[in-house]
Coordinates of N, CA and C in Angstrom, one line a residue:
Chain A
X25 N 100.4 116.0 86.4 CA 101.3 115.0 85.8 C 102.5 114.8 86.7
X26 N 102.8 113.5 86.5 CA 104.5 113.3 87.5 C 105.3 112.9 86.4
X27 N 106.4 113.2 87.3 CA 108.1 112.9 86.5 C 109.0 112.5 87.5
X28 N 110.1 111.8 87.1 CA 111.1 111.5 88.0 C 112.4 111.5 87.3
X29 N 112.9 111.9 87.7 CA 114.2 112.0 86.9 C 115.6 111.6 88.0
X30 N 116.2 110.5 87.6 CA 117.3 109.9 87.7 C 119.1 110.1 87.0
X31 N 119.3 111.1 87.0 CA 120.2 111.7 86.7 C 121.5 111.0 86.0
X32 N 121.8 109.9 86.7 CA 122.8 109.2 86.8 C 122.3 107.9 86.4
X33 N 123.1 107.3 84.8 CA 122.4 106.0 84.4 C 123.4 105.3 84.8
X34 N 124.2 105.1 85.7 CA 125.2 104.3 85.8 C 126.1 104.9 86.9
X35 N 126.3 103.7 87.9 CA 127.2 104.1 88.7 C 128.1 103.4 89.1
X36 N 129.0 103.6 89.0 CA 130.1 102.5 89.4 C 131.0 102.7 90.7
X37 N 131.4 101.7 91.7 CA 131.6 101.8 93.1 C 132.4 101.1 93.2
X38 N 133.3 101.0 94.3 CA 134.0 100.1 95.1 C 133.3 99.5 96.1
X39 N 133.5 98.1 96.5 CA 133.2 97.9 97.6 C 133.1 98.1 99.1
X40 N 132.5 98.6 99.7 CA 132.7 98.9 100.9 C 132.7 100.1 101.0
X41 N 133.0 100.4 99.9 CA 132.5 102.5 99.9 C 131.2 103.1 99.6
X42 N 130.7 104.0 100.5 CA 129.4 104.6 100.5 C 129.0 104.8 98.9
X43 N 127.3 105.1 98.2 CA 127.0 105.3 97.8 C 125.6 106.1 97.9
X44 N 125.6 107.3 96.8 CA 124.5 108.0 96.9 C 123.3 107.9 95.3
X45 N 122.6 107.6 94.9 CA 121.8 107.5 94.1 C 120.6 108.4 94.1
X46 N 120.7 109.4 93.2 CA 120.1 110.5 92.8 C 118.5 110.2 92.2
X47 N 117.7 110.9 92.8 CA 116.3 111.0 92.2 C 115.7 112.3 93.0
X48 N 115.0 113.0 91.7 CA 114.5 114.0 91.8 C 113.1 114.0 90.9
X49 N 112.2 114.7 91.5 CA 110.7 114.6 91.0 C 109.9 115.9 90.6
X50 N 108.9 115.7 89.6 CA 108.5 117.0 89.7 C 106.6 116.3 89.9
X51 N 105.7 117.4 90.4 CA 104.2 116.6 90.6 C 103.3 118.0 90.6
X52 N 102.2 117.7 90.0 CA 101.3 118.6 90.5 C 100.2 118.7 91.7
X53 N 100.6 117.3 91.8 CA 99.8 116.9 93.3 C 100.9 115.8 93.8
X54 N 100.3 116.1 95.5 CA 101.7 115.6 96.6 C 101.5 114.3 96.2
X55 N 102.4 113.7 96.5 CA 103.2 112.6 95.8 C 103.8 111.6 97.0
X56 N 103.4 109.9 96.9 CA 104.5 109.2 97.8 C 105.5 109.0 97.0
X57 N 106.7 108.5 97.2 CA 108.0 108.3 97.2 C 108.7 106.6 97.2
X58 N 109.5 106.1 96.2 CA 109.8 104.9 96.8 C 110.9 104.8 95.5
X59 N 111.6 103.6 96.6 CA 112.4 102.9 95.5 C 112.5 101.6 95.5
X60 N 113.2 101.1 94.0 CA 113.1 99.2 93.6 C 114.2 99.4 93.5
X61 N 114.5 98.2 93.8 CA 115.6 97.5 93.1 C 115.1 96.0 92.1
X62 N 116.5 96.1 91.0 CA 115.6 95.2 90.3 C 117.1 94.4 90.1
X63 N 117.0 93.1 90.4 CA 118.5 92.4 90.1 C 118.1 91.6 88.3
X64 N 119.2 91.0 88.0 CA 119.1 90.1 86.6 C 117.6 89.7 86.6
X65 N 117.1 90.0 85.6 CA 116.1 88.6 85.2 C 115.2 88.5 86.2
X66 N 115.1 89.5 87.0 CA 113.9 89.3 88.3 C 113.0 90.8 88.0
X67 N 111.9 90.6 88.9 CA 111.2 91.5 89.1 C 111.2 92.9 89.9
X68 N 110.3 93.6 90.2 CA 110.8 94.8 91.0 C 110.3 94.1 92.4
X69 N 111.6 95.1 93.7 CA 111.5 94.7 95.0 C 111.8 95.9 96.1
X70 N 111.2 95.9 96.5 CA 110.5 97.3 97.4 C 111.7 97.3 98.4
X71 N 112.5 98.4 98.2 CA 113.5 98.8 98.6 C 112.8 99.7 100.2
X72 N 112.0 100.6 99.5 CA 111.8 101.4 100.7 C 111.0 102.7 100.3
X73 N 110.2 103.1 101.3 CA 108.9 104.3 100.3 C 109.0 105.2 101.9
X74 N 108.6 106.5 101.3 CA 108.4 107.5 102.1 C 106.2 107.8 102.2
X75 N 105.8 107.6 103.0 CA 104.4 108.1 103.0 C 104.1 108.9 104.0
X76 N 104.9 109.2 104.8 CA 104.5 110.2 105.9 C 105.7 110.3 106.7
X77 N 105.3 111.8 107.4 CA 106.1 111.6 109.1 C 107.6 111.9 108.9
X78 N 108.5 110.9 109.3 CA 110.4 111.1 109.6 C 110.4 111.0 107.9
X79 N 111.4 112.3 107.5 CA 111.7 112.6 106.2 C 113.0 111.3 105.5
X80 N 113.6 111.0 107.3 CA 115.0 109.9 106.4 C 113.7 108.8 106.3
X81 N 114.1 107.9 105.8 CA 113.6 106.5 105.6 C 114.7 105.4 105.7
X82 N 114.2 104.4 106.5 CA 115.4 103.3 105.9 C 114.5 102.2 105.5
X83 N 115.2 101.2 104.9 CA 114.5 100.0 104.0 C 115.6 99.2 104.1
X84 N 115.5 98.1 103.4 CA 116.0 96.5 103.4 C 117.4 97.0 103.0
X85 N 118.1 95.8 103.3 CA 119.6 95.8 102.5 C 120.3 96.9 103.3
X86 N 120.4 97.2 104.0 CA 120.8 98.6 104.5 C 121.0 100.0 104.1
X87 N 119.9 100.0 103.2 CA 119.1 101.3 102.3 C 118.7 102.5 103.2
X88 N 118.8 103.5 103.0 CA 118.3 104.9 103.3 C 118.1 105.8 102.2
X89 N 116.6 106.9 102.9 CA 116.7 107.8 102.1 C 116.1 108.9 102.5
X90 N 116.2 110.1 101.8 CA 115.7 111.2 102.5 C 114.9 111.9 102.2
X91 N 113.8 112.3 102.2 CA 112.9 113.2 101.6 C 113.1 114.7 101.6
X92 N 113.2 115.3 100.9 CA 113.9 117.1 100.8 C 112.7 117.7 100.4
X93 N 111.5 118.2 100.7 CA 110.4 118.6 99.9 C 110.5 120.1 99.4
X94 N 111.4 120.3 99.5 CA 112.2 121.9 99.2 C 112.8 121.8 97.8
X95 N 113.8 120.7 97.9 CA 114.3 120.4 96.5 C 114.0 118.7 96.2
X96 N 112.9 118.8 96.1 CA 112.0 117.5 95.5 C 112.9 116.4 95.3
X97 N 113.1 116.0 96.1 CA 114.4 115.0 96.3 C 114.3 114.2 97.0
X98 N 115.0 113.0 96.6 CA 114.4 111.6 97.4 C 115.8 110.7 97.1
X99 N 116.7 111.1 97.5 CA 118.3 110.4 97.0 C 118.3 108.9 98.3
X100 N 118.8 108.4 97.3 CA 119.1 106.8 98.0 C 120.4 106.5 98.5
X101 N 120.8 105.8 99.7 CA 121.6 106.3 100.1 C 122.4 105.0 101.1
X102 N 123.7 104.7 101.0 CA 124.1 103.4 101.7 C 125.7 103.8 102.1
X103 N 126.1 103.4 103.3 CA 127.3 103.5 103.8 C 128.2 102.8 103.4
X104 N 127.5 101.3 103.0 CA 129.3 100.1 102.6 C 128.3 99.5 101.6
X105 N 128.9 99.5 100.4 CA 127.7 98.7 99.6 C 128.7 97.4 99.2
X106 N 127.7 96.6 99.4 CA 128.7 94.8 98.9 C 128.3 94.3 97.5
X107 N 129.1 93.7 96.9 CA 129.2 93.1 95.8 C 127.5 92.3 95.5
X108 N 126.6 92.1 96.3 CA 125.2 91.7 96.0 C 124.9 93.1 95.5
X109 N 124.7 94.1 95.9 CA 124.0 95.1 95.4 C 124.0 96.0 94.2
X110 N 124.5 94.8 93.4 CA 124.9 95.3 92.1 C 123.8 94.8 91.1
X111 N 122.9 95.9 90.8 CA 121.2 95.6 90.2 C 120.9 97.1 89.6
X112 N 119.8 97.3 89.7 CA 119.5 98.6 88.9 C 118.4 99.3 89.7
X113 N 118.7 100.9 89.8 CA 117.7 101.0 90.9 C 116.6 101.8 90.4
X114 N 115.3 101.7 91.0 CA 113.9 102.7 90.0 C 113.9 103.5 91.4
X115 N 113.6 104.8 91.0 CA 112.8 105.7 91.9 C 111.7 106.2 91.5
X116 N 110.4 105.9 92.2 CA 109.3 106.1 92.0 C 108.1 107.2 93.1
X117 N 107.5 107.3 92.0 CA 106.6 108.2 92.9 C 105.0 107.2 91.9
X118 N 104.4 108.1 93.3 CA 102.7 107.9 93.6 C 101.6 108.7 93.9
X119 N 100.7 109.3 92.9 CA 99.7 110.7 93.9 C 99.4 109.6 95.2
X120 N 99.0 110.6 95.8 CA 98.5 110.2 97.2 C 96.6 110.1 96.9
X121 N 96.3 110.4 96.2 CA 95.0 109.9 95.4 C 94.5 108.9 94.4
X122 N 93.8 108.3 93.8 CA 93.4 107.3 93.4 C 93.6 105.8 93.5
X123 N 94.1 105.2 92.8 CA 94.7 104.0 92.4 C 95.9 103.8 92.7
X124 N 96.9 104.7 93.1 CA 98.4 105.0 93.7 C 99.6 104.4 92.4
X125 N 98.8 104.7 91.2 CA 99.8 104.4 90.2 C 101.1 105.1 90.6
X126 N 102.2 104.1 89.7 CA 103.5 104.3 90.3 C 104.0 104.8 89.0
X127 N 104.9 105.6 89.2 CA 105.6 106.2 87.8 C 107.3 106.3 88.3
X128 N 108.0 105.6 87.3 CA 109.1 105.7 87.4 C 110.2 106.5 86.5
X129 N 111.6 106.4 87.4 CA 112.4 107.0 87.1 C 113.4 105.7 85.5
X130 N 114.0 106.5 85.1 CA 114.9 105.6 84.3 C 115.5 104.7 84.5
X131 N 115.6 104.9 85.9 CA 117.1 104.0 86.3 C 118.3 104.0 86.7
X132 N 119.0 103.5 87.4 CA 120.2 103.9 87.6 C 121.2 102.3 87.7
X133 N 121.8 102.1 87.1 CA 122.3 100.5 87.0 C 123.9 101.0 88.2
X134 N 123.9 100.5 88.9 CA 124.6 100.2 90.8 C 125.5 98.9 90.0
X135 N 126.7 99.4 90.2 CA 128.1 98.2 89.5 C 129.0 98.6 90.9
X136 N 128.8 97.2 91.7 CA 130.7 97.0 92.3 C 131.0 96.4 92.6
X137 N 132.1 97.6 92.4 CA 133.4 96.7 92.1 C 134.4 96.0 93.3
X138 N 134.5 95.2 92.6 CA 135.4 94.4 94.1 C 136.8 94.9 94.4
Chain B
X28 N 106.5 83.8 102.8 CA 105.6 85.4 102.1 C 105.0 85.4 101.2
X29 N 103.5 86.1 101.0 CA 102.9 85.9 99.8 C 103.7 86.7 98.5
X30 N 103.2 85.7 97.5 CA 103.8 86.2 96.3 C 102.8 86.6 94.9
X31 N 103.0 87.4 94.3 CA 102.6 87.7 92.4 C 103.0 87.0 91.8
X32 N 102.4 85.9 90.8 CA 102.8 85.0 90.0 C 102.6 85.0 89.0
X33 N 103.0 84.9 87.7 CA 103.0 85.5 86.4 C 103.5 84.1 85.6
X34 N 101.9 84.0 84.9 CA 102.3 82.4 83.8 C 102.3 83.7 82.3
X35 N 102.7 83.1 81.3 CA 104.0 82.2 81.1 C 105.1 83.4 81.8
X36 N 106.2 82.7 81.6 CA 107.7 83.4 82.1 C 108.0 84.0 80.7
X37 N 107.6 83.4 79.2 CA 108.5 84.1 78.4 C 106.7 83.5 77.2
X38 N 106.8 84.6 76.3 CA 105.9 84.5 75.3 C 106.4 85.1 74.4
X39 N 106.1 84.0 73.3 CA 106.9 84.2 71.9 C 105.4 84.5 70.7
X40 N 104.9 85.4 70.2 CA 104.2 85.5 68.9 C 104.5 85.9 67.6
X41 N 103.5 85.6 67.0 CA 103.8 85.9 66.0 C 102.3 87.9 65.5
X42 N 103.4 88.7 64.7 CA 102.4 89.9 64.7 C 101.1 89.7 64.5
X43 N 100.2 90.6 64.8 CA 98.7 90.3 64.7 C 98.0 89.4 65.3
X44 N 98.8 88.1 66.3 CA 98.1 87.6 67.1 C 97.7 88.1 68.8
X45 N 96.6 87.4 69.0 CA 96.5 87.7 70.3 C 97.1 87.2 71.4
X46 N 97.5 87.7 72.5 CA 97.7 86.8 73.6 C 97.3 87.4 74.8
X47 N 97.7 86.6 76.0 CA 96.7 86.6 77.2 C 97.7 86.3 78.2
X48 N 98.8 87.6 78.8 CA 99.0 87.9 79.8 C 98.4 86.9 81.5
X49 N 99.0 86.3 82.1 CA 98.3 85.9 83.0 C 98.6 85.9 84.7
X50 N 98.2 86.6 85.7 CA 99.0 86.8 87.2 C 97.9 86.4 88.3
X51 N 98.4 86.3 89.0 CA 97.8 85.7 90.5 C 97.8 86.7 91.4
X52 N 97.4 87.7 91.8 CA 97.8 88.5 92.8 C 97.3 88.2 94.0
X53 N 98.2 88.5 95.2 CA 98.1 88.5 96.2 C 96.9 88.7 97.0
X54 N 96.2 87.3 97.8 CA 94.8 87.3 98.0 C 94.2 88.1 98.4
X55 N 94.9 89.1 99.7 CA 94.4 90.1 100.7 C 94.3 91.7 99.7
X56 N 94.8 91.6 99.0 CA 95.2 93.1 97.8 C 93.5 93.3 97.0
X57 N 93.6 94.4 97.3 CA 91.9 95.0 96.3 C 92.9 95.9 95.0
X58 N 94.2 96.3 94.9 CA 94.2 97.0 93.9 C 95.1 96.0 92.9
X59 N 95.2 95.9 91.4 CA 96.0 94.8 90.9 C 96.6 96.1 90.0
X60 N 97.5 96.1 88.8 CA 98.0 96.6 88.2 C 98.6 95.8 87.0
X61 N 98.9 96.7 86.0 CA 100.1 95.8 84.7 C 100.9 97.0 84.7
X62 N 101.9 96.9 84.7 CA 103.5 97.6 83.9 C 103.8 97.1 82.8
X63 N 104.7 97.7 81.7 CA 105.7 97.5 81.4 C 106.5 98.0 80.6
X64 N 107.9 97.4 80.6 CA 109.0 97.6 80.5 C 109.8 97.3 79.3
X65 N 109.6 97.8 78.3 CA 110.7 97.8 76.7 C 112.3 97.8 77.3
X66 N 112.8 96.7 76.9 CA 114.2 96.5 77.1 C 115.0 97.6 77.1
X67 N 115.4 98.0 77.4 CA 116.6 99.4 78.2 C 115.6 100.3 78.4
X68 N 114.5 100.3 79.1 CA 113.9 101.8 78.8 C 113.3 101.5 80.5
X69 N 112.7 102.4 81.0 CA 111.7 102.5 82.1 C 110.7 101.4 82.6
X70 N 110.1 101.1 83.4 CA 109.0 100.6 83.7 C 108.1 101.7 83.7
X71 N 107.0 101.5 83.1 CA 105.5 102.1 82.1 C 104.2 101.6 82.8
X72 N 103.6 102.8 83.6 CA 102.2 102.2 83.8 C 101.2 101.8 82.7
X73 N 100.6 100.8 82.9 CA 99.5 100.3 81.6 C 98.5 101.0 82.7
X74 N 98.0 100.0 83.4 CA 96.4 100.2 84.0 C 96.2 99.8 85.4
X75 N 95.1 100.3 85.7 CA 95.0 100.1 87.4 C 93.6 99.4 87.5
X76 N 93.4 98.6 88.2 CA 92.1 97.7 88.6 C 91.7 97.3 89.8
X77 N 90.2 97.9 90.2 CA 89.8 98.2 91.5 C 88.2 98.1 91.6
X78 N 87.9 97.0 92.0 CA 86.5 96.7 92.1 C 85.6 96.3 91.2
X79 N 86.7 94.9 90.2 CA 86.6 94.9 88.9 C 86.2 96.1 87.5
X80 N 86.7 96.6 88.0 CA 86.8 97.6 86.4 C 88.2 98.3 86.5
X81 N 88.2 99.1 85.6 CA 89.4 99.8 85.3 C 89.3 101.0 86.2
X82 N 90.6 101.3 86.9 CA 90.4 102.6 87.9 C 91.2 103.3 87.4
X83 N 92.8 103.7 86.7 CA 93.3 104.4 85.6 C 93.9 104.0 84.5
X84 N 93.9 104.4 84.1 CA 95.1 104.0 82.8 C 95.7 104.8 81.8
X85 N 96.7 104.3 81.2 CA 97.6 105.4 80.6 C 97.3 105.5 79.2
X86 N 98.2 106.5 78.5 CA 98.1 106.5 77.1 C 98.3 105.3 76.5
X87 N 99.4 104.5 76.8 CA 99.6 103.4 76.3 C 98.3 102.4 75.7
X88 N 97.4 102.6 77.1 CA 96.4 101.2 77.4 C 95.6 101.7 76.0
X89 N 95.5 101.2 75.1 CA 94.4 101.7 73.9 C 93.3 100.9 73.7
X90 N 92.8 100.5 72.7 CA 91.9 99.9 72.6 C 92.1 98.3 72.1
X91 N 94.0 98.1 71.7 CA 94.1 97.1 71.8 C 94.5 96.4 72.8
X92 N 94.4 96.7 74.0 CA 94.1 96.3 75.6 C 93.1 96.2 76.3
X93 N 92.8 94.7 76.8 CA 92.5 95.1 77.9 C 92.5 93.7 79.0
X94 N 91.6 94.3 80.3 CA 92.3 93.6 81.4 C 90.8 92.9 81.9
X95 N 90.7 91.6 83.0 CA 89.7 91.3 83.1 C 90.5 90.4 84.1
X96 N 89.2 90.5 85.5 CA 89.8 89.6 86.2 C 88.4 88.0 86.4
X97 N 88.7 87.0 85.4 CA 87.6 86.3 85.0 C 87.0 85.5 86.5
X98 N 88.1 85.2 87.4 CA 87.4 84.5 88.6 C 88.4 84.8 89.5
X99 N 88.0 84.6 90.5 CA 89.1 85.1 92.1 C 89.7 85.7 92.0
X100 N 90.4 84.7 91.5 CA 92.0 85.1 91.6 C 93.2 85.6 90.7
X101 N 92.6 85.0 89.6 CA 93.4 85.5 88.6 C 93.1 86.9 87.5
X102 N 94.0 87.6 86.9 CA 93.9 88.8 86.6 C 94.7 89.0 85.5
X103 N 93.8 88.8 84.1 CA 94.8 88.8 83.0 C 95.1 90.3 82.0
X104 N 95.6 90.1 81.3 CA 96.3 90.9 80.4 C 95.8 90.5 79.0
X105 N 95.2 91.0 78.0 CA 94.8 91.0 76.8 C 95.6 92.1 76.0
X106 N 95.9 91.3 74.9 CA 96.6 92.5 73.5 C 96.1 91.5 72.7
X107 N 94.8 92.4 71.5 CA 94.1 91.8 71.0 C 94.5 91.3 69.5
X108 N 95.9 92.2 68.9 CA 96.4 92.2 67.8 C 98.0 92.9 68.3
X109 N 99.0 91.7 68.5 CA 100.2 92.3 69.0 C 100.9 92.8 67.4
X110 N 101.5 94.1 67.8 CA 102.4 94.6 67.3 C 104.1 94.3 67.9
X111 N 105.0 94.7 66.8 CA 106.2 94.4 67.1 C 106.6 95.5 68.3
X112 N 105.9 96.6 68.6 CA 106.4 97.5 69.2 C 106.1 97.0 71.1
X113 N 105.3 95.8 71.1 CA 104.5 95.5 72.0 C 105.3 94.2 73.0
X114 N 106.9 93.8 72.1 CA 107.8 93.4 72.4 C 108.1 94.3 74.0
X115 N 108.2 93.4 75.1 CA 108.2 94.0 76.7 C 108.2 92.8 77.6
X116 N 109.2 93.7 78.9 CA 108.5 92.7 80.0 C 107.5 93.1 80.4
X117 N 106.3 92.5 80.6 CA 104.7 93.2 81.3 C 105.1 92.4 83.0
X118 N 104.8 93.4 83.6 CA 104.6 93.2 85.2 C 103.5 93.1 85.7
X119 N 102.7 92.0 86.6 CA 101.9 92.5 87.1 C 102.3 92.8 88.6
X120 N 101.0 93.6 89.3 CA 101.5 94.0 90.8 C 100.3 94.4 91.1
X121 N 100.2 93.9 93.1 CA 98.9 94.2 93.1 C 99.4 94.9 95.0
X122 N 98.6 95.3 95.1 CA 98.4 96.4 96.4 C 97.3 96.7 97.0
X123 N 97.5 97.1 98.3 CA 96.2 98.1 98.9 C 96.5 99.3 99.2
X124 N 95.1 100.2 99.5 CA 95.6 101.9 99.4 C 96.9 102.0 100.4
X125 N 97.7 102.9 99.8 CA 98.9 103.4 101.0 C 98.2 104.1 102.0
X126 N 98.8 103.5 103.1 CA 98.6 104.4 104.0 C 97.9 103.3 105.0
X127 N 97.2 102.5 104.3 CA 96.5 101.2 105.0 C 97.9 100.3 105.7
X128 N 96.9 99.3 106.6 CA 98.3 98.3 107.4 C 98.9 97.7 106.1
X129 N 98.3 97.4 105.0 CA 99.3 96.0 104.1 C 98.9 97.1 102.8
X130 N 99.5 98.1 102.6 CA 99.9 98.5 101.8 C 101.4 98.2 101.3
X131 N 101.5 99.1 100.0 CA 102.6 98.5 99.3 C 102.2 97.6 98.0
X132 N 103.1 97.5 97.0 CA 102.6 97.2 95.7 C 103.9 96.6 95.6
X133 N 103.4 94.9 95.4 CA 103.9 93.9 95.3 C 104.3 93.5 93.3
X134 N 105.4 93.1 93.3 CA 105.7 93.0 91.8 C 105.7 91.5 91.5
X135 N 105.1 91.0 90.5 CA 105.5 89.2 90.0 C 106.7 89.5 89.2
X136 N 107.4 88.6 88.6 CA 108.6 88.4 87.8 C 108.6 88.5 86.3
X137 N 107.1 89.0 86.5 CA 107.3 89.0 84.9 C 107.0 88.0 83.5
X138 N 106.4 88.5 82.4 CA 106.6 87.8 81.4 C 106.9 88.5 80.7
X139 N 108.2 88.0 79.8 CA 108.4 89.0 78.6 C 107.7 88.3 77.4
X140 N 107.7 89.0 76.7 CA 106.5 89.1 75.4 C 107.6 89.3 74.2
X141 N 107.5 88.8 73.5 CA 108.4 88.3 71.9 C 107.8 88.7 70.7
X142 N 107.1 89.5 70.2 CA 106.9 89.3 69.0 C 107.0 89.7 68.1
X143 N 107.3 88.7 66.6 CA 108.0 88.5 65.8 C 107.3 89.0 64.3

């Protein structure tokens, strides 16, 4: 079975100041990695996934992230975040077997501030 | 860019009736999927579909579900007797294996589901 746990339901930021967004996982079998962003009233949008190889990752928006397979950790990660990037973020995982169902984290709702 | 399209945008019932979920997925994608998502809560795997039949699905998917994809292209969603608890946005999303060139699991916008 998988889990994802999102620690942080809310985060609130200034503009232009770094942010880190927490996700941590637990699996009984190895696992891909990814994260959504989901703005108002829209659907989910593929921020960025880990499937192999270089542990950082980068993705759209000027997203990063890192894979820690030591401490099951997949934290999301941005230097200057802008007033668009204020949405709600999923961290997901995937076995690396079957149908690659995606199981998600709670959420983390990304507020900033101007 | 290709896209996941999801008719209707908002469905309103009434309990005990049925309705019929409806998505387009992406023509090149062999895997399709449904989510969904109870207002403040998570996004929730329902089911996975691959080679027309069902390839997993969760506790959720019971027997008042289910999924059929009737011709090409389209790939619906069935709840045969909605309950109030059934109130969601349902996602569809469709994909190929990771790890392949056009992998990745594409999301439509959603229909939320109302019922009253």
């Amino acid at each position: 079975a998988q889990s994802v746990t999102q620690l942080d339901s809310q985060v609130p930021v200034f503009e232009e100041a770094p942010v880190e967004l927490r996700c941590n996982y637990s699996s009984s079998v190895s696992v891909y990695l990814f994260w959504y962003v989901q703005y108002p009233n829209q659907g989910l949008q593929l921020l960025l996934k880990y499937l192999s190889g270089s542990t950082l990752v980068k993705g759209i928006n000027g997203f990063e992230a890192e894979f820690n397979k030591s401490q099951t950790s997949f934290h999301l990660r941005k230097p200057s975040v802008h007033i668009s990037d204020t949405a709600e973020y999923f961290c997901a995982v995937s076995p690396q077997t079957g149908a690659n169902n995606l199981f998600f984290g709670t959420g983390t709702r990304l507020t900033v501030i101007p | 860019e290709p896209e996941v399209t999801q008719t209707p945008s908002h469905q309103v019932t009434q309990m005990g009736q049925e309705v019929i979920l409806r998505c387009v997925p992406i023509s090149n994608h062999l895997y399709f999927y449904w989510y969904r998502q109870i207002l403040g809560q998570k996004v929730e795997f329902l089911v996975s579909f691959y080679n027309n039949e069902i390839s997993e699905k969760s506790e959720i998917f019971d027997d008042q579900f289910s999924v059929e994809r009737p011709d090409g292209s389209n790939f619906t969603l069935k709840i045969r007797s909605t309950k109030l608890e059934d109130s969601a946005m349902y996602f569809c999303a469709s994909g190929n294996p990771l790890g392949s060139s056009t992998d990745t699991q594409y999301f439509g916008p959603g229909t939320r589901l109302t019922v009253l």
